[in-house]
Coordinates of N, CA and C and ligand atoms in Angstrom, one line a residue:
M1 N 302.2 39.8 112.2 CA 302.6 41.2 112.9 C 301.8 41.5 114.0
R2 N 303.2 42.0 115.8 CA 301.6 42.8 116.6 C 302.2 43.8 116.6
A3 N 301.1 44.9 117.3 CA 301.5 46.5 117.5 C 303.2 46.3 119.0
R4 N 303.4 47.2 118.3 CA 304.8 47.0 120.0 C 304.1 48.1 120.4
N5 N 304.2 48.5 122.2 CA 303.9 49.5 122.7 C 305.5 50.3 122.3
H6 N 305.5 51.6 121.6 CA 306.8 51.9 121.1 C 306.7 53.3 121.8
N7 N 306.4 53.5 122.3 CA 306.6 55.3 122.7 C 308.6 56.1 123.4
G8 N 309.2 55.3 122.6 CA 309.9 55.9 122.9 C 309.8 57.0 121.1
P9 N 311.2 57.4 121.2 CA 311.3 58.4 119.7 C 311.8 57.8 118.9
G10 N 311.6 58.0 117.6 CA 311.1 57.3 116.0 C 313.1 57.1 116.3
R11 N 313.7 57.5 116.6 CA 315.1 57.2 115.7 C 315.9 55.9 116.3
E12 N 316.6 55.6 115.8 CA 316.5 54.8 116.5 C 318.0 54.5 117.6
D13 N 317.4 54.5 118.7 CA 319.7 54.4 119.8 C 319.8 52.6 119.6
P14 N 321.4 53.1 119.9 CA 321.9 52.3 120.1 C 321.9 51.7 121.4
P15 N 321.8 50.3 121.4 CA 320.7 49.4 123.3 C 322.3 50.1 123.4
R16 N 322.0 50.3 125.1 CA 322.1 51.0 126.0 C 322.8 50.1 126.6
K17 N 324.0 49.7 127.1 CA 325.3 49.0 127.7 C 324.7 49.1 129.2
M18 N 323.8 49.1 130.2 CA 323.6 49.2 131.2 C 322.9 48.4 131.9
P19 N 323.8 47.1 132.4 CA 322.9 45.9 132.5 C 322.1 46.4 134.6
V20 N 321.3 46.1 134.8 CA 320.8 45.9 135.7 C 321.3 46.2 137.1
H21 N 322.5 44.6 136.4 CA 323.2 44.8 138.2 C 324.4 45.4 137.3
A22 N 325.2 46.0 138.2 CA 326.3 46.4 137.3 C 327.4 45.3 138.7
P23 N 328.2 45.3 137.1 CA 329.2 44.4 137.3 C 330.4 44.8 138.4
P24 N 331.2 44.7 138.6 CA 331.9 45.4 140.0 C 333.5 46.0 138.2
G25 N 333.6 47.5 138.9 CA 334.5 47.6 138.0 C 336.0 47.0 137.8
P26 N 336.7 47.5 136.8 CA 337.9 47.3 136.7 C 339.1 46.9 138.2
V27 N 339.7 45.4 138.4 CA 340.4 45.6 139.5 C 341.6 45.9 139.6
P28 N 341.9 47.0 140.2 CA 342.7 48.2 140.0 C 344.3 47.7 140.6
T29 N 345.0 47.8 139.8 CA 346.2 47.2 139.2 C 347.2 47.9 141.0
L30 N 348.3 47.2 141.2 CA 348.2 47.7 142.6 C 349.0 49.2 142.6
A31 N 349.5 49.5 141.7 CA 350.2 50.7 140.9 C 348.9 51.8 141.0
E32 N 347.7 51.1 140.3 CA 346.6 51.9 140.4 C 346.6 52.6 141.9
L33 N 346.8 51.7 142.8 CA 346.4 52.1 143.7 C 347.0 52.6 144.9
A34 N 348.4 52.7 144.2 CA 349.6 53.3 144.9 C 349.5 54.5 144.2
D35 N 349.1 55.2 143.1 CA 348.8 56.9 142.1 C 348.0 57.1 143.1
Q36 N 346.5 56.7 144.4 CA 345.8 56.7 145.0 C 346.9 57.0 146.2
H37 N 347.9 57.5 146.7 CA 348.3 57.1 147.6 C 348.6 56.3 148.9
V38 N 347.9 54.8 148.0 CA 347.7 53.2 149.4 C 349.5 53.0 149.2
T39 N 350.5 52.8 150.1 CA 351.5 52.6 150.2 C 351.6 50.8 151.1
E40 N 350.2 50.9 151.8 CA 350.4 49.8 152.4 C 349.3 48.7 152.4
L41 N 348.9 47.6 152.6 CA 347.9 47.0 152.5 C 347.0 46.5 153.8
R42 N 346.0 46.1 154.2 CA 345.6 45.4 155.3 C 345.5 44.1 155.2
V43 N 346.0 43.0 155.8 CA 345.8 42.2 155.8 C 345.3 41.0 156.2
W44 N 344.7 39.8 155.9 CA 344.2 38.9 157.1 C 344.4 37.1 156.9
C45 N 345.1 36.7 158.0 CA 345.1 35.4 156.7 C 344.3 34.6 157.2
G46 N 344.4 34.1 156.5 CA 343.5 32.8 155.7 C 342.5 31.8 155.7
A47 N 343.1 31.5 157.4 CA 343.4 29.9 157.7 C 341.9 30.1 158.9
W48 N 341.2 30.9 157.8 CA 339.4 30.4 159.2 C 339.2 29.5 160.1
P49 N 339.5 28.3 159.3 CA 339.0 26.5 160.2 C 340.1 26.7 161.0
Q50 N 341.0 27.1 160.8 CA 341.9 27.1 162.4 C 341.2 28.3 162.9
R51 N 340.6 29.5 162.8 CA 341.0 30.4 163.5 C 341.9 31.4 164.2
C52 N 342.9 31.0 163.5 CA 343.8 32.2 163.4 C 344.2 33.3 163.6
F53 N 342.8 34.5 162.1 CA 342.7 35.5 162.5 C 343.7 35.9 162.4
H54 N 345.3 35.7 162.4 CA 346.4 37.2 162.6 C 346.1 37.7 161.4
R55 N 346.5 38.9 161.3 CA 346.6 40.5 161.2 C 347.6 41.3 160.8
G56 N 347.7 41.8 159.8 CA 348.8 42.9 159.7 C 349.1 44.1 158.7
V57 N 349.9 44.2 158.7 CA 350.1 45.7 157.2 C 351.1 45.4 156.6
V58 N 351.1 44.7 155.8 CA 352.1 45.0 154.6 C 352.2 45.3 153.0
R59 N 353.5 46.3 153.5 CA 353.8 47.6 152.3 C 352.9 47.0 151.0
L60 N 353.1 47.6 150.3 CA 352.5 47.9 148.9 C 353.8 47.8 148.4
D61 N 354.5 48.0 148.1 CA 356.3 47.8 147.3 C 356.8 46.5 147.1
L62 N 356.2 46.1 148.5 CA 356.8 44.2 147.8 C 356.2 43.7 146.7
F63 N 355.2 43.8 146.3 CA 354.8 43.2 145.4 C 355.0 43.8 144.4
P64 N 354.7 43.1 142.6 CA 354.8 43.8 141.6 C 353.7 44.2 141.2
P65 N 354.1 45.8 141.0 CA 352.9 46.7 140.7 C 352.3 46.4 140.1
G66 N 352.5 46.0 139.6 CA 350.5 45.1 137.6 C 350.2 44.0 138.1
E67 N 350.4 43.4 139.5 CA 349.7 42.5 140.3 C 348.6 43.4 140.4
T68 N 346.8 42.5 140.8 CA 345.7 43.4 141.1 C 346.2 42.9 142.7
I69 N 345.0 43.5 143.7 CA 345.5 42.9 144.8 C 345.2 41.4 145.5
V70 N 344.1 41.0 144.5 CA 343.8 39.8 144.7 C 344.7 38.8 144.1
Q71 N 345.7 38.9 143.5 CA 346.7 37.8 142.6 C 347.0 38.8 144.2
A72 N 347.6 39.5 144.8 CA 348.9 40.0 145.8 C 348.4 39.2 146.6
S73 N 347.0 39.3 147.2 CA 346.5 38.6 148.3 C 347.0 36.4 148.3
R74 N 347.4 36.5 147.1 CA 347.1 34.2 147.5 C 348.2 34.5 147.3
R75 N 349.5 35.8 147.5 CA 351.4 35.1 148.0 C 351.0 35.4 149.3
L76 N 350.4 36.0 150.2 CA 350.6 36.3 151.6 C 350.9 34.6 152.4
V77 N 351.9 35.0 153.1 CA 352.7 34.4 153.9 C 352.2 34.3 155.6
C78 N 351.2 33.5 155.8 CA 351.1 33.7 157.1 C 352.2 34.1 158.1
T79 N 352.6 34.8 158.9 CA 354.0 34.5 159.6 C 353.6 34.3 161.6
K80 N 352.3 33.8 161.5 CA 352.3 33.0 162.3 C 351.2 31.6 162.0
C81 N 350.9 31.0 161.4 CA 350.7 29.6 161.3 C 351.6 29.2 160.2
G82 N 351.7 30.2 158.6 CA 352.8 29.9 157.6 C 351.7 29.2 156.7
L83 N 350.4 29.9 156.1 CA 349.6 29.6 156.0 C 349.9 30.5 154.3
I84 N 349.6 29.7 152.9 CA 350.0 30.8 152.0 C 348.7 31.4 151.5
G85 N 348.2 32.9 151.6 CA 347.3 33.3 150.7 C 346.4 33.5 151.8
G86 N 345.3 34.6 151.7 CA 344.8 35.5 152.8 C 344.0 36.6 152.7
Y87 N 344.1 37.1 153.0 CA 342.9 38.5 152.0 C 343.7 39.8 152.5
A88 N 343.7 40.8 151.6 CA 344.4 42.1 151.7 C 342.9 43.1 150.8
Q89 N 343.3 44.6 151.8 CA 343.0 45.8 151.2 C 343.3 46.7 151.0
P90 N 342.7 47.4 150.6 CA 344.3 48.4 150.7 C 343.4 49.3 152.3
H91 N 345.2 49.7 152.3 CA 344.9 51.2 153.1 C 344.8 52.2 152.8
W92 N 343.7 52.7 153.0 CA 343.8 53.6 152.6 C 343.9 55.0 153.5
P93 N 344.9 55.9 153.0 CA 345.5 57.5 153.3 C 344.0 58.0 154.3
S94 N 344.6 58.2 155.2 CA 343.0 59.1 156.1 C 343.4 60.6 156.1
Ligands
LIG101 ZN1 347.1 32.0 159.7

C-alpha cells in the first residue's frame, strides 16, 4: 500500500463528468433553431473539387423540423451543379 497525496476533503465526492475537451453539445434540431427565431439557413454547395461554390439561403420550414442541420444539409441539392449534399448554417437573426 502506498500513500496517496490526498488533499481533498474527506468526504467522497462523486466523480465529476467534466472531460478536458468539452464535446460539442447536442446538435439542435431545426425546430429548436426555429424557437430561436431562425427562419433561414445559409447553404453552400459541397462540390469543392468542382469549384462550384454556389451559395444561397433556404427557408428553414422546407425541412422536417425534427431533423438537425447536419441531416438537412445532406438533402441540399445545388441549383447550379446539381450536387446533392452541401453545408448549412443557421442564419441567425440580427
Ligand atoms: Zn454546386
